[in-house]
Short mmCIF file of C-alpha atoms in Angstrom, two decimals:
data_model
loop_
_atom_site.label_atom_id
_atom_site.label_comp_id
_atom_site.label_asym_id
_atom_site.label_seq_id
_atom_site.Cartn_x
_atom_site.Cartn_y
_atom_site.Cartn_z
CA UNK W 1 -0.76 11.91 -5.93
CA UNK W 2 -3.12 11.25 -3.30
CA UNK W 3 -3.58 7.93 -1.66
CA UNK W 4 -7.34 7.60 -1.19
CA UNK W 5 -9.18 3.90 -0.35
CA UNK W 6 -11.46 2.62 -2.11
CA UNK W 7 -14.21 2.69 0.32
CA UNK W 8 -18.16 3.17 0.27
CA UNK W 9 -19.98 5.85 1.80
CA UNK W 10 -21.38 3.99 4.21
CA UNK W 11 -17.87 4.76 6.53
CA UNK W 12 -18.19 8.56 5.31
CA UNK W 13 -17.84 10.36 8.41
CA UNK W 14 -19.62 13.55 7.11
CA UNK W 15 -22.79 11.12 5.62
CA UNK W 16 -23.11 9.85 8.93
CA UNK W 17 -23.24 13.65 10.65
CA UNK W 18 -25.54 14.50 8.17
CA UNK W 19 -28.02 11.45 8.77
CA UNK W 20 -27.66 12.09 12.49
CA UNK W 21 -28.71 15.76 12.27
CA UNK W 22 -31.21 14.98 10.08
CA UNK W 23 -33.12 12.50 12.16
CA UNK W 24 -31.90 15.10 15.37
CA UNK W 25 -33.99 17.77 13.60
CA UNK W 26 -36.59 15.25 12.53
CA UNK W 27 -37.68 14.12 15.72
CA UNK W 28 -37.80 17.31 17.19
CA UNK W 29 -39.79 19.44 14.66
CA UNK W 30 -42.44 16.49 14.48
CA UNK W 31 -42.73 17.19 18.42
CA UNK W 32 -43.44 20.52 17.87
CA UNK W 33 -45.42 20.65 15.10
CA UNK W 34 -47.39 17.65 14.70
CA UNK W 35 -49.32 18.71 17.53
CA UNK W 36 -49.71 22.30 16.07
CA UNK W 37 -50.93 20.77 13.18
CA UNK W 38 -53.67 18.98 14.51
CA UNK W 39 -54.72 21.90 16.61
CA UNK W 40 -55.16 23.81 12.85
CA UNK W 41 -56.78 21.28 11.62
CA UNK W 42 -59.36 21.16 14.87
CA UNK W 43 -59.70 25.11 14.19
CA UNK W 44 -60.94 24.85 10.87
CA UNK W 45 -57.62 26.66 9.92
CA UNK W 46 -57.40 24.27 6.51
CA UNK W 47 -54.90 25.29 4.72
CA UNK W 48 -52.15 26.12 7.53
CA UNK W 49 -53.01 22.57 9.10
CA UNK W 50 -52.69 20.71 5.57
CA UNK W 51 -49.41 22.82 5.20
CA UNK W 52 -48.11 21.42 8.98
CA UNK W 53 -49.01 18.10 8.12
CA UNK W 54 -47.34 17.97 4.43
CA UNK W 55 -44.36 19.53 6.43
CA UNK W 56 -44.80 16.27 9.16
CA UNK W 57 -45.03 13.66 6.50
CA UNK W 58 -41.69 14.72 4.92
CA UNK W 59 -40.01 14.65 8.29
CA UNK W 60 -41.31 11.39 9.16
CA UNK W 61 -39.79 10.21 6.05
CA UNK W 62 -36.54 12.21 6.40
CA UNK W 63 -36.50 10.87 10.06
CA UNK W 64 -36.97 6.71 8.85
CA UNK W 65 -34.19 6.94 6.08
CA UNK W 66 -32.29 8.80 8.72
CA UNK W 67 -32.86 5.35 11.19
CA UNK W 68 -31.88 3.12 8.36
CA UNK W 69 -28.31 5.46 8.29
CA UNK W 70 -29.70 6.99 5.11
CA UNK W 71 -29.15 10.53 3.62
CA UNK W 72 -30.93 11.59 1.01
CA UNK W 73 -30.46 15.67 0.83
CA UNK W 74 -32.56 15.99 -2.40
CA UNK W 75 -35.51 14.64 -0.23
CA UNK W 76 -34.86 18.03 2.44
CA UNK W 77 -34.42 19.88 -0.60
CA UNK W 78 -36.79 19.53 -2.28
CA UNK W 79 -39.51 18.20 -0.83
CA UNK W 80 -39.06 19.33 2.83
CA UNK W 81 -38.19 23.03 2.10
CA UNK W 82 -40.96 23.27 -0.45
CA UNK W 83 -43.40 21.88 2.01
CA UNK W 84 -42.16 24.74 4.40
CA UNK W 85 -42.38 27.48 2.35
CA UNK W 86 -45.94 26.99 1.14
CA UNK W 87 -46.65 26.62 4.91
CA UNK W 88 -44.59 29.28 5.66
CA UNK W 89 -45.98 31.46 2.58
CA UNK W 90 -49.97 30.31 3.88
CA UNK W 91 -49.20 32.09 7.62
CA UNK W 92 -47.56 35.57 6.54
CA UNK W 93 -50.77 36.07 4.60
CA UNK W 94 -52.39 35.24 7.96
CA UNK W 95 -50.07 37.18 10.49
CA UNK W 96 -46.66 38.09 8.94
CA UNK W 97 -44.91 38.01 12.38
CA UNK W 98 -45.54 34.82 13.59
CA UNK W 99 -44.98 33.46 10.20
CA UNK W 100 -41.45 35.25 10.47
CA UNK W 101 -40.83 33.64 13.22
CA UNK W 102 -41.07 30.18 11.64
CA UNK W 103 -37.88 31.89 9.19
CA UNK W 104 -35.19 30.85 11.74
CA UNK W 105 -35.43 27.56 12.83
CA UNK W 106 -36.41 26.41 8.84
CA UNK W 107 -32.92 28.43 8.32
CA UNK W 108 -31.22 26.58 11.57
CA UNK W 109 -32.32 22.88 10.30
CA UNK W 110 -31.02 23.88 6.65
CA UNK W 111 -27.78 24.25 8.07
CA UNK W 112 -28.16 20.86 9.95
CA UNK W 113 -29.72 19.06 7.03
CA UNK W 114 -27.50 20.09 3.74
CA UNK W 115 -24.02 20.10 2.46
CA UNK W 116 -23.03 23.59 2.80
CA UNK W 117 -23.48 24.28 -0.98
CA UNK W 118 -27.59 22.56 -0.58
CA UNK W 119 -27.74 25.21 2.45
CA UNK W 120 -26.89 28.18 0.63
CA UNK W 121 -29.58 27.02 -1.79
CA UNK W 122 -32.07 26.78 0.56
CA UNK W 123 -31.64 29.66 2.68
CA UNK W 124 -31.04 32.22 -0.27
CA UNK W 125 -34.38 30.61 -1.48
CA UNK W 126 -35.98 31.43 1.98
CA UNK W 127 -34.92 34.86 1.90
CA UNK W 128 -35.70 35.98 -1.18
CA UNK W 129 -39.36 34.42 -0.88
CA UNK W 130 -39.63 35.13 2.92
CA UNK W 131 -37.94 39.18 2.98
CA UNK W 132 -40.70 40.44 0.39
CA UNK W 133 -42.97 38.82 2.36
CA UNK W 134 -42.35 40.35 5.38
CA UNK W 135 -41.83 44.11 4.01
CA UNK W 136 -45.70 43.12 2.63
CA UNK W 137 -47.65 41.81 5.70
CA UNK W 138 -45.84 44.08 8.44
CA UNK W 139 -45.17 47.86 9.12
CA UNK W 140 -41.60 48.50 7.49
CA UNK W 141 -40.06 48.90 11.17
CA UNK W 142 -40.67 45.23 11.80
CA UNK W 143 -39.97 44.07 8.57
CA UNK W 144 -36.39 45.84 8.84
CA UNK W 145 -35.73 43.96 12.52
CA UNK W 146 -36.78 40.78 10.57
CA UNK W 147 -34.63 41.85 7.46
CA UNK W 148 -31.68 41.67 9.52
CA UNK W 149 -31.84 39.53 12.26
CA UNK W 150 -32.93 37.06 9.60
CA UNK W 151 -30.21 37.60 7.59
CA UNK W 152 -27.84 37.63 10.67
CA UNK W 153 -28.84 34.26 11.75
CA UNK W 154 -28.43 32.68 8.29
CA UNK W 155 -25.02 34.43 7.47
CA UNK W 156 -23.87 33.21 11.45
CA UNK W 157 -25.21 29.71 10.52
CA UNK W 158 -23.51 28.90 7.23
CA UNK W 159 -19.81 30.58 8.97
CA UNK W 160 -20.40 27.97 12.07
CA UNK W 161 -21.49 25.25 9.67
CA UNK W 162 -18.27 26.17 7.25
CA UNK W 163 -15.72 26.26 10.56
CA UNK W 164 -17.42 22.89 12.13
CA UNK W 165 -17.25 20.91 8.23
CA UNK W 166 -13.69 22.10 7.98
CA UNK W 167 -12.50 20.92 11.40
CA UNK W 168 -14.62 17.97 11.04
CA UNK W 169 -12.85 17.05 7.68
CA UNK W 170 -9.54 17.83 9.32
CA UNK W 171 -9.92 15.52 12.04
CA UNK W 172 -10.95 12.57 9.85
CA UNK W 173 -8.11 13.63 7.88
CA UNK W 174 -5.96 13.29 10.72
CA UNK W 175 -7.70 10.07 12.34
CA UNK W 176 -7.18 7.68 8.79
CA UNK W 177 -3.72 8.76 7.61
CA UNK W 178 -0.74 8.37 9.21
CA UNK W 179 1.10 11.07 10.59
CA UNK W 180 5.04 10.12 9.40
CA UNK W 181 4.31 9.34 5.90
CA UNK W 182 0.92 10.78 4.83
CA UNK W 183 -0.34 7.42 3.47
CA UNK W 184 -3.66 5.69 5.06
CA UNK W 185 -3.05 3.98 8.65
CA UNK W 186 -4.67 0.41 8.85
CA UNK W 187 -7.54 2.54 10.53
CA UNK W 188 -9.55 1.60 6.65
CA UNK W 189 -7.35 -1.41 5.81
CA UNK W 190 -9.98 -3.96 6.23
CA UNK W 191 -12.65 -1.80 4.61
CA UNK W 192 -10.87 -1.25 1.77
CA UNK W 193 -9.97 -5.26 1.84
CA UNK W 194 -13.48 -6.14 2.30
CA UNK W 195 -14.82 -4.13 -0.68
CA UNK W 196 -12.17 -5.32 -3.43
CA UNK W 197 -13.04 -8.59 -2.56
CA UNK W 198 -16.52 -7.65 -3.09
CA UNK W 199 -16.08 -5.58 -6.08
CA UNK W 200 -13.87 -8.52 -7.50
CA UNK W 201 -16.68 -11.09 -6.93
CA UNK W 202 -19.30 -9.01 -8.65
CA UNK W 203 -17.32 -7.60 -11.70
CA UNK W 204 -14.65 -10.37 -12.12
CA UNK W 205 -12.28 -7.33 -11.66
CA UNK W 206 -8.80 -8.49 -11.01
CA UNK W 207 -6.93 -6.94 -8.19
CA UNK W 208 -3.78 -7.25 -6.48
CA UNK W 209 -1.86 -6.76 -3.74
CA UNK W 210 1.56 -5.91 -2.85
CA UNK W 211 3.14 -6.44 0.53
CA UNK W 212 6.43 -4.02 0.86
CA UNK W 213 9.22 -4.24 3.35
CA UNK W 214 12.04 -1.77 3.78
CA UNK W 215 15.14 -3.88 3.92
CA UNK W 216 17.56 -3.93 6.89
CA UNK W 217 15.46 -1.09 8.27
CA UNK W 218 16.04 -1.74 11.72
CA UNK W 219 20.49 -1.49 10.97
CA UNK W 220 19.57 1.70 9.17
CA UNK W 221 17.76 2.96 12.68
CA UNK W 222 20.25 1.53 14.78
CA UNK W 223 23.67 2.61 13.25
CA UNK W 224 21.82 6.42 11.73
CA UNK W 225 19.40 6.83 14.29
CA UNK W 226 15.85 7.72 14.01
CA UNK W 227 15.66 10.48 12.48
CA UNK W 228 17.36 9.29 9.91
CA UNK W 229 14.76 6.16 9.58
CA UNK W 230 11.78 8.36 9.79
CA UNK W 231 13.36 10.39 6.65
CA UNK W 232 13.59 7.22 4.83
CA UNK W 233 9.87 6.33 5.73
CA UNK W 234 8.81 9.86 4.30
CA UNK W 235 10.76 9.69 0.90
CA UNK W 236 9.85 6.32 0.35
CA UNK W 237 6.03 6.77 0.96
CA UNK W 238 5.98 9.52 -1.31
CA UNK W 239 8.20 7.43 -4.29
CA UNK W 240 5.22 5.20 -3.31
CA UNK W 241 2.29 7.87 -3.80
CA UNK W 242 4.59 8.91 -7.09
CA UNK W 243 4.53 5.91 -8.32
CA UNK W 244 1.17 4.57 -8.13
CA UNK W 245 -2.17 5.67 -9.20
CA UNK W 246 -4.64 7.91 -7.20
CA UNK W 247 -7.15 4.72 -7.60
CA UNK W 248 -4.34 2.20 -5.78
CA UNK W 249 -4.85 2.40 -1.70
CA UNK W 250 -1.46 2.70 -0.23
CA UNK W 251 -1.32 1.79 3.78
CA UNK W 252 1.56 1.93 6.12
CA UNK W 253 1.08 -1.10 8.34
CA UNK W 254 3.45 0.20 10.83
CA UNK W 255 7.13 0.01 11.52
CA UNK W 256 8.40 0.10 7.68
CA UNK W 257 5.58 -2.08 6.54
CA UNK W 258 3.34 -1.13 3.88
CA UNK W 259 0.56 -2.14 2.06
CA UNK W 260 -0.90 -1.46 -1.27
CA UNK W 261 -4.10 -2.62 -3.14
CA UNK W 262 -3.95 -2.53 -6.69
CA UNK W 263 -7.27 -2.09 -8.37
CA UNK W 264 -7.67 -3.29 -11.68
CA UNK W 265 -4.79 -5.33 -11.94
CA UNK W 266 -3.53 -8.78 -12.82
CA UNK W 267 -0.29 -10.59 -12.03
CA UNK W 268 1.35 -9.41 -14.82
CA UNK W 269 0.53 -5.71 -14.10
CA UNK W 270 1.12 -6.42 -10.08
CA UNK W 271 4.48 -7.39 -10.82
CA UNK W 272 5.66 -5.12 -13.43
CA UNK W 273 4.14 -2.08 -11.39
CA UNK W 274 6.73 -3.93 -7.99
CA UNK W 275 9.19 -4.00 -10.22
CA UNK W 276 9.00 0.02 -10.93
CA UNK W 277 8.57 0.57 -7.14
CA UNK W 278 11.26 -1.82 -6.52
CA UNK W 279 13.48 0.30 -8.93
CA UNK W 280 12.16 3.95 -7.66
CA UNK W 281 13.43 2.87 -4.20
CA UNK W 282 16.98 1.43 -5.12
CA UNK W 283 18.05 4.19 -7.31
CA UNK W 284 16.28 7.02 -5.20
CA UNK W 285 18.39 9.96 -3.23
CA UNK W 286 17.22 9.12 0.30
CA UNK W 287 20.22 12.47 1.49
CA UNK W 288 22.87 10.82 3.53
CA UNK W 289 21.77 6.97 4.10
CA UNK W 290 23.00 4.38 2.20
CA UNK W 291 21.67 2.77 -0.77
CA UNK W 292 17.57 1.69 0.52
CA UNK W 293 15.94 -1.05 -0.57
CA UNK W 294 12.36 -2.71 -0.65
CA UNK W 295 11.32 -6.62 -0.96
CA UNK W 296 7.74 -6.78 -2.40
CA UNK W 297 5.70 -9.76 -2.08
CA UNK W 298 2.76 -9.99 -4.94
CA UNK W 299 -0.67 -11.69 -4.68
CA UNK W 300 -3.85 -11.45 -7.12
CA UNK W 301 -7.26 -11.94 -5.61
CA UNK W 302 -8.18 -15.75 -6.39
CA UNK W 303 -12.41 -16.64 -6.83
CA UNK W 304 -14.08 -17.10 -3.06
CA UNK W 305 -11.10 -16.01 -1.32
CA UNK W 306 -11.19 -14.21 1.59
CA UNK W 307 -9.32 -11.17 2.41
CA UNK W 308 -7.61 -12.37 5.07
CA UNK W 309 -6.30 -15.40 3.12
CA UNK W 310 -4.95 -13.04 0.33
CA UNK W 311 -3.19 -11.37 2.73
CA UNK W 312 -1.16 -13.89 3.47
CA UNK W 313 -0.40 -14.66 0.63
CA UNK W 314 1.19 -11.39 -0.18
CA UNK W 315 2.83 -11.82 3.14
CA UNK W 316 4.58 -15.15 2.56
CA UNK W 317 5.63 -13.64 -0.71
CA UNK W 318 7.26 -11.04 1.13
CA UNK W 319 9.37 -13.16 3.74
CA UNK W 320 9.61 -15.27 0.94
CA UNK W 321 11.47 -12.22 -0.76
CA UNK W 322 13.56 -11.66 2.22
CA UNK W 323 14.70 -15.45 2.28
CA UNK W 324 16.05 -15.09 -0.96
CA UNK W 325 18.17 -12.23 -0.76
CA UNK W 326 15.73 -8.73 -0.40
CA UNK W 327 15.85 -5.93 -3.24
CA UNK W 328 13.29 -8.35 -5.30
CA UNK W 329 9.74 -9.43 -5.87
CA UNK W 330 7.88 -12.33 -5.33
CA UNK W 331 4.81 -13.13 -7.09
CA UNK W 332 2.62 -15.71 -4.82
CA UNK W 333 0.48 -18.42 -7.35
CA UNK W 334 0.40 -21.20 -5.11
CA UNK W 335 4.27 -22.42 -4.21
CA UNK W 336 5.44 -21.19 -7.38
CA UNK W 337 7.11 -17.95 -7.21
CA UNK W 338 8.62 -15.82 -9.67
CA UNK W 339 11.31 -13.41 -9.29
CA UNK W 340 12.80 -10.19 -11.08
CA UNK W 341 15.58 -8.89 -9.36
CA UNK W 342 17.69 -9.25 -12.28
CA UNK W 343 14.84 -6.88 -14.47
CA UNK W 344 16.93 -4.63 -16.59
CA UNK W 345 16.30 -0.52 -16.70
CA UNK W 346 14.57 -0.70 -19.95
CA UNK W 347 12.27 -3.36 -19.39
CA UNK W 348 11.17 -1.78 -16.27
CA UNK W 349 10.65 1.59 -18.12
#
C-alpha cells in the first residue's frame, strides 16, 4: 500500500507548473499577436484578423484563470487550439509558408500548456491538419523541409516534456516523503490536517487520529546501534502501510514518531484498527532486535475543533499510554481513557 494524503489540488505541484506556463505562454503570444491582429484587421485582411483576435480572446482568458492559480486544459484544448487552427488553416490558403511557420510555436505552447497525454492530442491534430496543408499550398521541396522539421520539433518537444514531468514528479516525490521509511514527512501534515477538519465540518464525516510511539526506542539505538534502529523504523512503517488503507495518511513526525489520519472513522473503528497495529508490531520479526513495541494514543475529530487542538489530544493519549505501561492504546474522550492492552488474538482478528 501506498501512503498518499488526502490533499486538494490546489498544493499539486504539477497544477501549479501547468498554470504558470500557461499564463508564461499567455502573456507572451498576446504580445505578439494582438498587435498583428490589429494590423489585419487595419489591412482589410478580415478573416486572418478575426482569426488573431478569436486566438487573443482565448489567451486572455487562459492568461486570467492562470492569475487566479487556475488550470483549466479543456479550455487550451479545445477552445485555444481550435481557434489556432482555423487561423492557422485561413493563412496557408493565403501563403503556405508563413502559415507553416505559425506550426512550431502552436506545437511549443502545446507542450507548455497540456498534460503530456492533452499534448499528444493536440499536436497529432496539428499535423495531420497542418502536413496536407503544406504538401497543398507549397512546392513539394518545401513542404518536405516543413514535413520534417515539423515533425522533429514536436517529437523533441513531447521527449523534453516526458524527461522534465518525470524528474519533476521525482523530486516532489522525494521532497514530501521521507527518505528512511517511505511514509509522508510533516512537509503535508498540516494540509492534510486542515482539510479533514474541513471535510469533517461539511460532511459530518468522522475521522480520527492516531499518535504512535516506538517504545524504548532510544535503549534499542543505544545498546544495537543505529543501524539497527533505522531497520526497525523501516519494518515498522511498512507493517504500518500494510496495515492501513491507501485512503489513511501515514506521517513520520521524526525520530520514531508517527502520525496517522484515519478517514472515515469513529472511535470504535480508531481503536480497533490501534489495536491491529498495536498487535502487527508486537508479534512482528524485526531480524535480530528484541521484541518492538508501539503505544498509540487515539483521538476522533470533535464539532469546531481545530486541528491543532486534536492533535493534542492524540498526543496526551499517547504519553498518556506511556505512563501506563507502553505496548497499549489510549483512546482520548475528554479525561476518560480507555485501554486494550489486554485485547485477545481473536478479537483483534
Amino acid at each position: 500500500m501506498i501512503s498518499t494524503p488526502i490533499t486538494g489540488n490546489a498544493a499539486d505541484p504539477v497544477t501549479d507548473f501547468r498554470s504558470k506556463a500557461t499564463l508564461g505562454v499567455a502573456v507572451a503570444a498576446i504580445v505578439f499577436m494582438l498587435p498583428m491582429g490589429l494590423y489585419d484587421l487595419m489591412r482589410g485582411e478580415t478573416a486572418i484578423g478575426i482569426g488573431a483576435m478569436a486566438v487573443v480572446f482565448v489567451l486572455l482568458a487562459n492568461a486570467w484563470m492562470a492569475l487566479r492559480g487556475v488550470c483549466h486544459q479543456s479550455l487550451t484544448l479545445f477552445g485555444l487550439f481550435p481557434a489556432g487552427m482555423i487561423f492557422m488553416t485561413s493563412i496557408f490558403h493565403m501563403d503556405g509558408i508563413i502559415a507553416s511557420l505559425w506550426c512550431f510555436p502552436i506545437v511549443l505552447a502545446a507542450y507548455c500548456m497540456l498534460s503530456e497525454r492533452r499534448a499528444w492530442l493536440a499536436n497529432i491534430t496539428i499535423l495531420v491538419i497542418a502536413l496536407p496543408m503544406a504538401w497543398m499550398t507549397m512546392e513539394s521541396t518545401y513542404a518536405l523541409r516543413v514535413t520534417t522539421s515539423l515533425g522533429a520539433v514536436s517529437l523533441f518537444s513531447a521527449i523534453l516534456v516526458n524527461v522534465i514531468d518525470g524528474q519533476r514528479h521525482q523530486l516532489q516525490k522525494q521532497l514530501i516523503l521521507d527518505p528512511l521509511t517511505g511514509l509522508l514527512n510533516r512537509l503535508t501534515y498540516n494540509e492534510c490536517m486542515e482539510k479533514a477538519v474541513r471535510l469533517h465540518r461539511r460532511y459530518q464525516q468522522p475521522v480520527s487520529l492516531l499518535a504512535i510511539d516506538i517504545d524504548n526506542f532510544k535503549r534499542l539505538n543505544d545498546t544495537q546501534g543505529h543501524a539497527a534502529g533505522d531497520s526497525v523504523l523501516r519494518t515498522a512503517g511498512q507493517l504500518l502501510r500494510d496495515t492501513l488503507r491507501d485512503e489513511d495518511a501515514i506521517f513520520r513526525m521524526g525520530g520514531e514518531e508517527f502520525t496517522v489520519v484515519l478517514k472515515g472513522a469513529n472511535e470504535t473503528a480508531a481503536v480497533e484498527t490501534a489495536e491491529r497495529l498495536r498487535h502487527a508490531v508486537a508479534t512482528a520479526d524485526f531480524q535480530g532486535a528484541h521484541q518492538v513495541t508501539i503505544s498509540i494514543g487515539v483521538a476522533t475529530l470533535r464539532a469546531d475543533e481545530s486541528w491543532e487542538r486534536w492533535a493534542k489530544r492524540s498526543d496526551d493519549s499517547l504519553y498518556d499510554a506511556k505512563r501506563k505501561g507502553r505496548n497499549r492504546v489510549v483512546l482520548n474522550r475528554t479525561i476518560e481513557t480507555t485501554e486494550r492492552s489486554a485485547v485477545t488474538l481473536a478479537s483483534i482478528t
